[in-house]
Coordinates of C-alpha atoms in Angstrom, one line a residue:
X1 CA 8.6 -17.0 25.6
X2 CA 7.4 -19.7 28.0
X3 CA 5.2 -19.5 31.0
X4 CA 8.2 -19.8 33.4
X5 CA 9.5 -16.5 32.0
X6 CA 6.4 -14.6 33.1
X7 CA 5.6 -13.6 36.7
X8 CA 2.6 -15.4 38.3
X9 CA -0.7 -13.6 37.9
X10 CA -3.4 -13.7 40.6
X11 CA -6.5 -15.5 39.3
X12 CA -8.9 -12.5 39.8
X13 CA -6.6 -10.4 37.6
X14 CA -6.8 -12.8 34.8
X15 CA -10.6 -13.3 35.2
X16 CA -11.2 -9.5 35.3
X17 CA -9.2 -8.9 32.1
X18 CA -10.9 -11.7 30.2
X19 CA -14.4 -10.7 31.4
X20 CA -13.6 -7.1 30.1
X21 CA -13.1 -8.2 26.5
X22 CA -15.8 -7.8 23.9
X23 CA -17.3 -11.0 22.5
X24 CA -15.3 -10.6 19.3
X25 CA -12.0 -10.4 21.2
X26 CA -12.9 -13.3 23.3
X27 CA -13.1 -15.5 20.2
X28 CA -9.6 -14.4 19.3
X29 CA -8.1 -14.8 22.8
X30 CA -6.7 -18.4 22.4
X31 CA -5.0 -17.4 19.2
X32 CA -3.6 -14.3 20.8
X33 CA -2.2 -16.4 23.7
X34 CA -0.4 -18.7 21.2
X35 CA 0.9 -15.7 19.2
X36 CA 2.2 -13.9 22.3
X37 CA 4.0 -17.0 23.5
X38 CA 6.3 -16.7 20.4
X39 CA 7.3 -13.1 21.2
X40 CA 10.6 -12.1 23.0
X41 CA 10.5 -11.5 26.7
X42 CA 12.9 -9.9 29.1
X43 CA 12.8 -9.0 32.8
X44 CA 14.1 -6.0 34.6
X45 CA 13.6 -6.1 38.4
X46 CA 9.9 -6.4 39.1
X47 CA 8.9 -5.6 35.5
X48 CA 8.6 -8.2 32.7
X49 CA 8.3 -6.8 29.1
X50 CA 6.9 -8.7 26.1
X51 CA 7.5 -7.3 22.6
X52 CA 4.1 -7.6 21.0
X53 CA 5.5 -6.3 17.7
X54 CA 8.4 -4.1 16.6
X55 CA 6.7 -0.9 18.0
X56 CA 4.5 -2.2 20.9
X57 CA 5.5 -3.5 24.3
X58 CA 3.4 -5.1 27.0
X59 CA 4.5 -4.9 30.6
X60 CA 3.7 -6.9 33.7
X61 CA 4.6 -5.3 37.0
X62 CA 5.0 -7.9 39.8
X63 CA 6.0 -6.3 43.1
X64 CA 6.7 -9.1 45.5
X65 CA 6.8 -11.5 42.6
X66 CA 3.1 -11.6 41.8
X67 CA 0.9 -9.5 39.5
X68 CA -1.8 -8.6 42.0
X69 CA -3.7 -5.8 40.3
X70 CA -5.3 -5.3 36.9
X71 CA -3.5 -2.0 36.6
X72 CA -0.1 -3.9 36.8
X73 CA -0.7 -5.2 33.3
X74 CA -0.2 -2.4 30.7
X75 CA 0.0 -2.4 26.9
X76 CA 1.3 0.3 24.5
X77 CA -1.0 -0.6 21.6
X78 CA -3.7 1.8 20.3
X79 CA -6.6 -0.2 21.6
X80 CA -5.3 -0.4 25.2
X81 CA -6.5 -0.9 27.8
X82 CA -9.4 -2.7 26.0
X83 CA -7.0 -4.7 23.8
X84 CA -6.7 -8.5 23.7
X85 CA -2.9 -8.4 24.6
X86 CA -3.3 -7.8 28.3
X87 CA -5.7 -10.7 28.8
X88 CA -3.6 -12.9 26.6
X89 CA -0.5 -12.2 28.7
X90 CA -2.4 -13.0 31.9
X91 CA -3.6 -16.2 30.4
X92 CA -0.1 -17.2 29.3
X93 CA 1.4 -16.6 32.8
X94 CA 1.3 -19.1 35.6
X95 CA -1.7 -18.8 37.9
X96 CA -1.0 -18.2 41.5
X97 CA -3.1 -17.5 44.6
X98 CA -3.0 -14.9 47.3
X99 CA -4.1 -15.0 50.9
X100 CA -7.6 -13.7 51.4
X101 CA -6.4 -10.4 52.9
X102 CA -4.1 -9.8 50.0
X103 CA -6.7 -10.8 47.5
X104 CA -9.2 -8.3 48.9
X105 CA -6.6 -5.5 48.7
X106 CA -5.6 -6.4 45.1
X107 CA -8.8 -6.1 43.1
X108 CA -12.4 -5.9 44.0
X109 CA -14.4 -8.9 42.8
X110 CA -15.8 -8.2 39.4
X111 CA -19.2 -9.6 38.5
X112 CA -18.8 -13.0 36.9
X113 CA -21.3 -15.3 35.3
X114 CA -24.2 -16.3 37.5
X115 CA -23.4 -19.5 39.3
X116 CA -25.6 -22.5 38.5
X117 CA -27.4 -24.4 41.1
X118 CA -25.7 -27.7 42.1
X119 CA -27.4 -30.8 40.9
X120 CA -30.3 -32.1 42.9
X121 CA -29.7 -35.2 45.1
X122 CA -30.2 -38.5 43.3
X123 CA -33.3 -40.5 43.9
X124 CA -33.2 -44.1 45.1
X125 CA -33.0 -45.6 41.6
X126 CA -30.3 -43.2 40.3
X127 CA -28.4 -43.6 43.6
X128 CA -28.5 -47.4 43.2
X129 CA -27.3 -47.1 39.6
X130 CA -24.4 -44.9 40.7
X131 CA -23.6 -47.1 43.7
X132 CA -23.9 -44.1 46.0
X133 CA -24.6 -45.0 49.6
X134 CA -24.9 -48.6 48.5
X135 CA -22.6 -51.1 50.2
X136 CA -24.0 -54.6 49.6
X137 CA -23.6 -57.0 52.5
X138 CA -22.8 -59.9 50.1
X139 CA -22.4 -60.6 46.4
X140 CA -19.7 -60.1 43.9
X141 CA -18.8 -56.6 44.9
X142 CA -18.1 -57.7 48.4
X143 CA -14.9 -59.2 47.1
X144 CA -13.6 -55.8 46.4
X145 CA -15.2 -54.3 49.5
X146 CA -15.8 -51.1 47.5
X147 CA -19.1 -49.3 46.9
X148 CA -19.2 -46.5 44.4
X149 CA -19.3 -43.9 47.0
X150 CA -16.7 -41.3 46.1
X151 CA -14.1 -40.4 48.7
X152 CA -13.7 -36.7 49.4
X153 CA -11.2 -34.8 47.4
X154 CA -7.6 -34.3 48.4
X155 CA -5.9 -30.9 47.9
X156 CA -2.2 -30.5 48.5
X157 CA -0.8 -28.3 51.2
X158 CA -4.0 -28.0 53.2
X159 CA -5.0 -28.9 56.7
X160 CA -8.5 -28.5 58.1
X161 CA -9.6 -25.5 60.2
X162 CA -11.5 -26.1 63.4
X163 CA -15.3 -26.1 63.2
X164 CA -18.1 -26.4 65.8
X165 CA -19.9 -29.8 65.8
X166 CA -23.0 -28.5 64.1
X167 CA -21.6 -25.7 62.0
X168 CA -22.6 -25.7 58.3
X169 CA -21.5 -23.7 55.3
X170 CA -22.8 -20.2 54.9
X171 CA -25.0 -19.2 52.0
X172 CA -22.1 -17.3 50.4
X173 CA -19.9 -20.5 50.7
X174 CA -22.6 -22.6 49.1
X175 CA -22.9 -20.1 46.3
X176 CA -19.1 -20.1 45.8
X177 CA -19.2 -23.9 45.7
X178 CA -22.0 -23.9 43.2
X179 CA -19.9 -21.7 40.9
X180 CA -17.0 -24.0 41.2
X181 CA -19.2 -27.0 40.4
X182 CA -20.5 -25.2 37.3
X183 CA -17.1 -24.2 36.1
X184 CA -15.7 -27.7 36.6
X185 CA -18.7 -29.3 34.8
X186 CA -18.1 -26.9 31.9
X187 CA -14.5 -28.1 31.6
X188 CA -15.7 -31.7 31.6
X189 CA -18.3 -30.9 29.0
X190 CA -15.8 -29.2 26.6
X191 CA -12.7 -31.4 27.3
X192 CA -9.2 -30.1 27.1
X193 CA -9.5 -29.2 23.5
X194 CA -12.5 -26.9 24.1
X195 CA -11.4 -25.5 27.5
X196 CA -9.6 -22.4 26.2
X197 CA -8.8 -19.2 28.0
X198 CA -12.5 -18.1 28.4
X199 CA -13.4 -21.4 30.2
X200 CA -10.2 -21.2 32.3
X201 CA -11.2 -17.6 33.2
X202 CA -14.5 -18.8 34.6
X203 CA -12.6 -21.3 36.8
X204 CA -10.2 -18.6 38.0
X205 CA -13.1 -16.3 38.9
X206 CA -14.8 -19.1 40.8
X207 CA -11.5 -19.9 42.6
X208 CA -11.1 -16.3 43.6
X209 CA -14.7 -16.2 45.0
X210 CA -14.1 -19.4 46.9
X211 CA -10.9 -18.1 48.4
X212 CA -12.8 -14.9 49.6
X213 CA -15.5 -17.2 51.1
X214 CA -12.8 -19.1 53.0
X215 CA -12.8 -22.3 50.9
X216 CA -9.1 -22.6 50.1
X217 CA -9.2 -26.3 49.4
X218 CA -11.7 -26.0 46.6
X219 CA -10.0 -22.9 45.3
X220 CA -6.6 -24.7 45.2
X221 CA -8.2 -27.6 43.3
X222 CA -9.6 -25.1 40.7
X223 CA -6.1 -23.6 40.2
X224 CA -4.6 -27.1 39.8
X225 CA -7.2 -27.8 37.0
X226 CA -6.3 -24.5 35.2
X227 CA -2.5 -25.3 35.5
X228 CA -3.0 -28.8 34.0
X229 CA -5.3 -27.5 31.3
X230 CA -2.6 -25.1 30.2
X231 CA 0.1 -27.7 30.3
X232 CA -2.0 -30.0 28.2
X233 CA -2.8 -27.4 25.6
X234 CA 0.8 -26.3 25.4
X235 CA 2.0 -29.8 24.8
X236 CA 4.1 -29.9 28.0
X237 CA 5.8 -33.4 28.0
X238 CA 5.3 -33.7 31.8
X239 CA 1.5 -33.5 31.5
X240 CA -0.4 -36.6 32.4
X241 CA -4.2 -37.1 31.8
X242 CA -4.5 -39.0 35.0
X243 CA -3.4 -35.9 37.0
X244 CA -6.1 -33.8 35.4
X245 CA -8.7 -36.6 36.2
X246 CA -7.6 -36.4 39.8
X247 CA -7.7 -32.6 39.9
X248 CA -11.2 -32.4 38.3
X249 CA -12.6 -35.1 40.6
X250 CA -11.1 -33.2 43.6
X251 CA -12.7 -30.0 42.4
X252 CA -16.1 -31.4 41.7
X253 CA -16.2 -33.6 44.8
X254 CA -15.1 -30.9 47.2
X255 CA -17.6 -28.4 45.7
X256 CA -20.5 -30.9 46.1
X257 CA -19.6 -31.6 49.8
X258 CA -19.6 -27.9 50.9
X259 CA -23.4 -27.7 51.0
X260 CA -24.0 -30.8 53.1
X261 CA -20.9 -31.0 55.3
X262 CA -20.9 -30.0 59.0
X263 CA -18.5 -30.0 61.9
X264 CA -15.2 -31.8 61.4
X265 CA -16.1 -32.8 57.8
X266 CA -16.8 -29.1 57.0
X267 CA -13.4 -28.2 58.4
X268 CA -11.8 -30.7 56.1
X269 CA -13.8 -29.6 53.1
X270 CA -12.8 -25.9 53.7
X271 CA -9.1 -26.7 54.1
X272 CA -6.5 -24.2 55.2
X273 CA -4.6 -21.5 53.3
X274 CA -1.2 -22.1 54.9
X275 CA 0.4 -25.0 56.9
X276 CA 0.7 -23.7 60.5
X277 CA 4.0 -24.5 62.3
X278 CA 3.3 -25.4 65.9
X279 CA 5.8 -25.6 68.8
X280 CA 7.1 -29.0 69.5
X281 CA 9.6 -28.4 72.3
X282 CA 12.9 -30.2 72.3
X283 CA 13.6 -32.9 69.8
X284 CA 16.4 -35.5 69.5
X285 CA 16.6 -36.3 65.8
X286 CA 18.5 -39.1 63.9
X287 CA 19.3 -38.7 60.2
X288 CA 17.9 -41.3 57.7
X289 CA 18.7 -40.2 54.2
X290 CA 18.7 -37.2 51.7
X291 CA 16.8 -37.2 48.4
X292 CA 17.2 -34.8 45.5
X293 CA 14.0 -32.9 44.5
X294 CA 13.5 -31.8 40.9
X295 CA 10.1 -30.5 39.8
X296 CA 8.6 -30.0 36.4
X297 CA 8.3 -26.2 37.1
X298 CA 12.1 -25.9 37.1
X299 CA 12.7 -26.0 40.9
X300 CA 15.4 -28.1 42.4
X301 CA 16.9 -28.9 45.9
X302 CA 17.0 -31.6 48.5
X303 CA 14.9 -33.0 51.3
X304 CA 16.6 -34.7 54.3
X305 CA 14.5 -37.1 56.3
X306 CA 15.2 -37.5 60.0
X307 CA 13.4 -39.5 62.8
X308 CA 12.7 -38.6 66.3
X309 CA 13.3 -40.8 69.3
X310 CA 9.7 -41.9 69.2
X311 CA 9.9 -42.9 65.5
X312 CA 8.1 -39.8 64.1
X313 CA 9.5 -38.7 60.7
X314 CA 10.5 -35.1 60.0
X315 CA 12.0 -33.4 57.0
X316 CA 14.3 -30.5 56.4
X317 CA 14.2 -29.1 52.9
X318 CA 15.8 -26.6 50.6
X319 CA 14.0 -26.2 47.2
X320 CA 14.1 -23.2 45.0
X321 CA 14.3 -22.4 41.2
X322 CA 17.3 -24.0 39.7
X323 CA 16.5 -27.5 38.5
X324 CA 18.8 -30.6 38.8
X325 CA 22.0 -28.5 39.0
X326 CA 20.8 -26.8 42.1
X327 CA 19.7 -30.1 43.6
X328 CA 23.2 -31.5 43.3
X329 CA 24.8 -28.4 44.7
X330 CA 22.4 -27.9 47.7
X331 CA 23.1 -31.3 49.0
X332 CA 26.5 -30.1 50.2
X333 CA 25.2 -26.8 51.7
X334 CA 24.6 -26.3 55.4
X335 CA 21.1 -27.1 56.7
X336 CA 19.0 -24.1 57.5
X337 CA 18.1 -25.1 61.0
X338 CA 19.5 -23.4 64.1
X339 CA 23.2 -23.2 64.5
X340 CA 24.0 -26.5 62.9
X341 CA 26.9 -26.6 60.4
X342 CA 25.9 -29.9 59.0
X343 CA 25.3 -30.2 55.3
X344 CA 22.2 -32.1 54.1
X345 CA 24.3 -35.1 53.1
X346 CA 25.9 -35.1 56.6
X347 CA 22.6 -34.7 58.4
X348 CA 21.3 -37.8 56.6
X349 CA 23.8 -39.8 58.6
X350 CA 24.2 -37.8 61.7
X351 CA 22.0 -36.4 64.4
X352 CA 20.6 -33.1 65.8
X353 CA 19.5 -31.9 69.2
X354 CA 16.8 -29.2 68.6
X355 CA 15.2 -26.9 71.1
X356 CA 12.3 -24.6 70.4
X357 CA 11.3 -26.8 67.4
X358 CA 8.4 -25.9 65.3
X359 CA 6.7 -28.5 63.1
X360 CA 4.1 -28.3 60.3
X361 CA 1.3 -30.9 60.2
X362 CA 3.2 -32.8 57.4
X363 CA 6.4 -33.0 59.5
X364 CA 8.4 -30.2 58.0
X365 CA 10.8 -28.6 60.6
X366 CA 10.6 -24.8 60.9
X367 CA 13.7 -22.7 60.8
X368 CA 12.6 -19.7 62.8
X369 CA 14.9 -17.5 64.8
X370 CA 13.9 -19.1 68.1
X371 CA 14.9 -22.6 66.9
X372 CA 18.2 -23.8 68.2
X373 CA 20.0 -26.9 66.9
X374 CA 23.4 -28.5 67.5
X375 CA 25.0 -31.5 66.0
X376 CA 24.6 -34.8 67.9
X377 CA 25.5 -38.4 67.4
X378 CA 23.5 -40.2 64.8
X379 CA 22.4 -43.9 64.7
X380 CA 22.8 -46.7 62.3
X381 CA 19.7 -48.2 60.7
X382 CA 20.2 -51.3 62.8
X383 CA 20.4 -49.4 66.1
X384 CA 17.6 -48.0 68.1
X385 CA 15.5 -45.9 67.6
X386 CA 15.8 -46.2 63.8
X387 CA 15.8 -50.0 63.8
X388 CA 12.1 -49.9 64.9
X389 CA 11.1 -48.5 61.6
X390 CA 11.9 -51.8 59.9
X391 CA 10.0 -53.9 62.5
X392 CA 6.5 -53.2 61.2
X393 CA 5.3 -55.8 58.7
X394 CA 5.3 -54.6 55.1
X395 CA 1.6 -55.0 54.6
X396 CA 0.9 -52.6 57.6
X397 CA 3.4 -50.1 56.3
X398 CA 1.8 -50.2 52.8
X399 CA -1.6 -49.7 54.3
X400 CA -0.4 -46.6 56.2
X401 CA 1.4 -45.3 53.2
X402 CA -1.7 -45.8 51.0
X403 CA -3.7 -43.8 53.4
X404 CA -1.2 -41.0 53.1
X405 CA -1.1 -41.1 49.3
X406 CA -4.9 -41.7 48.7
X407 CA -6.0 -39.3 46.0
X408 CA -9.3 -38.4 47.7
X409 CA -8.7 -38.7 51.4
X410 CA -9.3 -35.7 53.6
X411 CA -5.9 -34.2 54.3
X412 CA -4.9 -34.4 57.9
X413 CA -1.2 -33.8 57.5
X414 CA -0.2 -37.1 59.2
X415 CA 1.4 -40.2 57.9
X416 CA 4.1 -40.9 55.4
X417 CA 4.4 -42.6 52.1
X418 CA 7.8 -44.2 52.9
X419 CA 8.3 -47.9 53.5
X420 CA 11.2 -49.5 55.4
X421 CA 11.9 -53.0 54.2
X422 CA 14.5 -55.8 54.5
X423 CA 14.8 -57.3 51.0
X424 CA 16.8 -59.8 49.0
X425 CA 17.5 -58.7 45.4
X426 CA 16.3 -61.1 42.7
X427 CA 17.4 -59.2 39.6
X428 CA 15.9 -57.0 36.9
X429 CA 12.4 -57.4 35.5
X430 CA 11.5 -56.2 32.0
X431 CA 8.5 -54.0 31.7
X432 CA 6.9 -52.1 28.8
X433 CA 8.5 -48.8 30.0
X434 CA 11.9 -50.3 30.6
X435 CA 13.2 -52.4 33.4
X436 CA 12.9 -52.3 37.2
X437 CA 14.6 -54.2 40.1
X438 CA 12.8 -57.1 41.7
X439 CA 13.2 -57.9 45.4
X440 CA 11.6 -60.1 47.9
X441 CA 10.7 -58.9 51.4
X442 CA 9.1 -60.4 54.5
X443 CA 6.3 -62.9 53.9
X444 CA 7.4 -63.8 50.4
X445 CA 6.0 -60.6 48.9
X446 CA 7.9 -59.6 45.8
X447 CA 8.2 -55.9 45.2
X448 CA 9.3 -54.0 42.1
X449 CA 11.8 -51.2 42.8
X450 CA 12.0 -48.3 40.3
X451 CA 14.0 -45.1 39.9
X452 CA 12.7 -42.0 41.6
X453 CA 14.0 -39.8 38.7
X454 CA 15.3 -40.7 35.3
X455 CA 17.5 -37.6 34.9
X456 CA 21.0 -38.9 34.0
X457 CA 22.6 -36.2 36.1
X458 CA 21.2 -38.0 39.2
X459 CA 22.5 -41.3 40.4
X460 CA 19.2 -43.2 40.6
X461 CA 19.3 -45.0 37.2
X462 CA 22.9 -46.1 37.3
X463 CA 22.6 -47.3 40.9
X464 CA 19.6 -49.4 40.1
X465 CA 21.4 -51.0 37.1
X466 CA 24.3 -51.9 39.3
X467 CA 22.1 -53.5 41.9
X468 CA 20.5 -55.6 39.2
X469 CA 23.8 -57.3 38.8
X470 CA 23.9 -58.4 42.5
X471 CA 21.1 -61.0 42.9
X472 CA 21.0 -62.6 46.3
X473 CA 22.3 -59.5 48.0
X474 CA 20.4 -58.6 51.2
X475 CA 19.7 -54.9 51.8
X476 CA 17.8 -52.7 54.2
X477 CA 16.0 -50.2 52.0
X478 CA 13.8 -47.1 52.1
X479 CA 11.3 -46.5 49.3
X480 CA 8.2 -44.5 48.4
X481 CA 5.0 -46.4 47.7
X482 CA 3.7 -46.3 44.2
X483 CA -0.1 -47.3 44.2
X484 CA -0.4 -50.2 41.8
X485 CA -2.0 -53.6 41.4
X486 CA 1.4 -55.2 42.4
X487 CA 3.8 -54.1 45.2
X488 CA 5.9 -51.3 43.8
X489 CA 8.2 -48.6 45.3
X490 CA 10.6 -45.9 44.1
X491 CA 13.9 -46.8 45.7
X492 CA 15.4 -43.9 47.6
X493 CA 18.1 -45.2 50.0
X494 CA 19.7 -48.5 51.0
X495 CA 22.4 -50.0 53.1
X496 CA 25.7 -50.3 51.2
X497 CA 26.2 -53.7 49.5
X498 CA 29.4 -54.1 51.5
X499 CA 27.5 -53.5 54.8
X500 CA 29.4 -50.3 55.5
X501 CA 27.1 -47.3 55.9
X502 CA 24.2 -46.3 53.7
X503 CA 23.6 -45.0 50.2
X504 CA 21.5 -42.0 49.1
X505 CA 20.6 -43.5 45.8
X506 CA 19.9 -40.2 44.1
X507 CA 23.1 -38.5 45.2
X508 CA 25.7 -41.2 45.9
X509 CA 27.1 -43.3 43.1
X510 CA 27.8 -47.0 43.6
X511 CA 30.8 -48.6 41.8
X512 CA 31.2 -52.1 40.5
X513 CA 33.8 -52.7 43.1
X514 CA 31.0 -52.3 45.7
X515 CA 29.2 -55.4 44.5
X516 CA 29.8 -58.9 45.8
X517 CA 30.8 -60.0 42.3
X518 CA 32.0 -57.0 40.4
X519 CA 32.2 -58.9 37.1
X520 CA 28.6 -60.2 37.2
X521 CA 26.3 -58.9 34.4
X522 CA 22.8 -57.6 35.1
X523 CA 20.6 -60.6 36.1
X524 CA 17.0 -60.7 34.8
X525 CA 14.5 -62.5 37.0
X526 CA 11.8 -64.7 35.3
X527 CA 8.5 -63.0 34.3
X528 CA 6.4 -62.2 37.3
X529 CA 2.6 -62.6 37.7
X530 CA 0.6 -59.5 37.3
X531 CA -0.7 -59.5 40.9
X532 CA -4.2 -59.5 42.4
X533 CA -5.5 -56.8 40.2
X534 CA -3.7 -57.8 37.0
X535 CA -6.8 -59.5 35.6
X536 CA -9.3 -57.0 36.8
X537 CA -11.5 -55.5 34.1
X538 CA -11.6 -52.2 36.0
X539 CA -9.5 -50.6 33.3
X540 CA -12.5 -50.7 31.0
X541 CA -14.2 -48.1 33.2
X542 CA -11.0 -46.2 33.9
X543 CA -10.3 -45.6 30.2
X544 CA -13.7 -44.2 29.7
X545 CA -13.3 -41.8 32.6
X546 CA -9.9 -40.7 31.2
X547 CA -11.3 -40.5 27.7
X548 CA -13.7 -37.8 28.7
X549 CA -11.1 -35.4 29.9
X550 CA -9.3 -34.6 26.6
X551 CA -12.3 -34.8 24.3
X552 CA -15.2 -33.9 26.5
X553 CA -18.7 -35.5 26.9
X554 CA -19.1 -35.9 23.2
X555 CA -16.4 -38.5 23.1
X556 CA -18.5 -40.9 25.2
X557 CA -21.7 -39.8 23.5
X558 CA -20.5 -41.2 20.2
X559 CA -20.0 -44.7 21.6
X560 CA -22.6 -46.9 20.0
X561 CA -22.8 -49.8 22.5
X562 CA -20.8 -50.8 25.7
X563 CA -22.7 -54.0 26.4
X564 CA -19.7 -56.2 25.7
X565 CA -17.6 -54.1 28.1
X566 CA -20.2 -54.1 30.9
X567 CA -20.7 -57.9 30.4
X568 CA -16.9 -58.4 30.9
X569 CA -16.9 -56.1 33.9
X570 CA -19.7 -58.1 35.6
X571 CA -17.9 -61.4 34.9
X572 CA -14.9 -59.9 36.8
X573 CA -17.1 -59.4 39.9
X574 CA -17.7 -55.7 39.6
X575 CA -21.4 -55.1 39.0
X576 CA -21.2 -51.6 40.4
X577 CA -18.5 -50.6 37.9
X578 CA -20.7 -52.1 35.1
X579 CA -23.7 -50.0 36.2
X580 CA -21.5 -46.9 36.4
X581 CA -20.2 -47.4 32.9
X582 CA -23.7 -47.9 31.5
X583 CA -25.0 -44.8 33.3
X584 CA -22.0 -42.7 32.3
X585 CA -22.3 -43.4 28.6
X586 CA -26.1 -43.1 28.6
X587 CA -25.8 -39.7 30.3
X588 CA -23.2 -38.6 27.7
X589 CA -25.5 -39.6 24.8
X590 CA -28.7 -38.2 26.2
X591 CA -29.9 -35.1 24.3
X592 CA -33.6 -34.2 24.6
X593 CA -35.5 -32.1 22.1
X594 CA -38.2 -29.5 22.5
X595 CA -41.7 -29.6 20.9
X596 CA -40.3 -28.3 17.6
X597 CA -37.6 -31.0 17.5
X598 CA -34.7 -28.7 18.4
X599 CA -32.0 -30.1 20.6
X600 CA -32.1 -28.8 24.2
X601 CA -28.9 -28.0 26.1
X602 CA -27.1 -31.0 27.4
X603 CA -27.4 -31.9 31.1
X604 CA -23.9 -31.0 32.1
X605 CA -24.6 -31.2 35.8
X606 CA -26.0 -34.8 35.5
X607 CA -23.1 -36.0 33.4
X608 CA -20.5 -34.4 35.7
X609 CA -22.2 -36.2 38.7
X610 CA -22.0 -39.6 36.9
X611 CA -18.4 -39.0 35.8
X612 CA -17.4 -38.0 39.4
X613 CA -18.9 -41.2 40.8
X614 CA -17.0 -43.3 38.2
X615 CA -13.7 -41.5 38.9
X616 CA -13.9 -41.9 42.6
X617 CA -15.0 -45.5 42.3
X618 CA -12.1 -46.5 40.1
X619 CA -9.7 -44.8 42.5
X620 CA -11.1 -46.6 45.5
X621 CA -11.0 -50.0 43.8
X622 CA -7.4 -49.4 42.7
X623 CA -6.3 -48.5 46.2
X624 CA -8.1 -51.6 47.5
X625 CA -6.2 -53.8 45.0
X626 CA -2.9 -52.2 46.0
X627 CA -3.5 -53.0 49.6
X628 CA -4.4 -56.6 48.6
X629 CA -1.2 -57.0 46.7
X630 CA 0.9 -56.3 49.7
X631 CA -1.1 -58.8 51.8
X632 CA -0.9 -61.6 49.2
X633 CA 2.0 -64.1 49.1
X634 CA 2.9 -66.3 46.3
X635 CA 0.2 -69.0 45.8
X636 CA -2.2 -67.5 48.3
X637 CA -5.8 -66.7 47.3
X638 CA -6.5 -63.0 47.0
X639 CA -9.1 -61.4 49.2
X640 CA -9.4 -57.6 48.7
X641 CA -10.0 -55.8 52.0
X642 CA -12.9 -53.3 52.3
X643 CA -12.1 -49.7 51.6
X644 CA -14.4 -47.1 53.1
X645 CA -15.4 -44.3 50.7
X646 CA -17.7 -41.3 50.9
X647 CA -20.6 -40.2 48.9
X648 CA -19.7 -38.3 45.7
X649 CA -23.0 -36.4 45.9
X650 CA -22.2 -35.0 49.3

């Protein structure tokens, strides 16, 4: 059995089942989850059955695809309903979320652990050590333009609700945010290895409470943390520690801001449950390209990008369970938009005239019954209105894309992470993880082009290898920004090397006959400089931030001395980073004793606050170095532009 075979379970159902266990059964819960994962599973309609043993079956009933009630999880063992099997099945299943009205109908909120009070605001000395609200007018840190203020969290698929200018969070919302902070700090204290089913249950309970208090952004962040914790503990190969760092920082940062935000900031902190589709009248659309979409959760499909007459970008997607096989098949299916008979591949090169259009904040086109669409003439990338997309300087495009991909920016649903560049291919460049394609664009900026997906069933990898054998070829390309200390994109589409038409690099396969010199082998460009941030000692702080996540606070508490690291960071012109590293490690090691010499509980809130500031600081500096890399040309001195960030303490 794997998690994908089980129906999603609402967070309050899992939390209620775990909270109902006796202390003895809670200690056995993680082992029960592992044991249950090895048992056979089969699905019949809305019911999924797990064979606990030769005589006992456990059933999950999911009408509508989600287990929304505690009563929908039943077990045939003698100890049911107080057995560990029901809670173990809920913990093994994917966590999902319900709209507030459905959540209230599903199960009443069970009493959970009392929420802890959020940490008190820092005093001037502590704030200075953390770099909070400190932006020196001059000195070494001015070169990076980054204070240690933490930018607000970014949750996917949210857009802010409206709020009155002086509106503040209600007492219930503050209490829900405090519970989220405490649950997130507990995860950071224990690390992945110690954050088992009981710790995850506390997060799920806090997420459910936040959802009921109309804080969907923070609730979504908590669910992301739970999903990543489970992926890590299950040894999922797609798991990345950096993703859990981002999710935890998003959770903690958003929870801290709820109590102090007001007006528009409060609306952004709250977030929105669903993306609203708003009417956009009549649109004349021109196809750009189609990209395959394959997710780690087993979903597959395509996304077709189109542009309006005014240059706005829109997408038409079709993604569902099915993996890479479905992605390849859907590309040749008709687009679900009005009466159009175009396939996704065809739409990427044709046009549409749409009336009654509806658009989400992130540019997705709705396919409601009132939407009418007919096929129209497309435009070449060198013709208006599409040609205008390539006229913006690369540095400006990178800055816009960086704002869109920023890990902790308030989501506003606007902007795109795509770049439109005219490049000259220089050949392949060897990297630790393999090889990528080097190209030079306007201003002498050299950009590394990588594959969007390594799956051999897709054409990305083979196409990139062929293009590496065509140095000197000039192409018009579309790529997705990868935040790095050097210019870097995933290559999605390009003009054909022969100059005839365009190539969707994930779907269309180039041939050697398409190259200017079909017999030429792959050309390797000389080694390239590391870029503006290549020599930055920021990684010394980054690795300590990441080290905390798998092993918990104790991992930093065991460090004997970080003086050498902080000295090197200061020499690199980042005194705030050095202060953060010192404060973080000192907080991890601090354990006070009572009058009898017994260790007192660790200050989990204080440590979480220092870790949050460090995580946000490193992200802000990295984004600033990325922007600088796109502004720098070969031989020019590097000046990192300022990056505004917000206070992690709210």
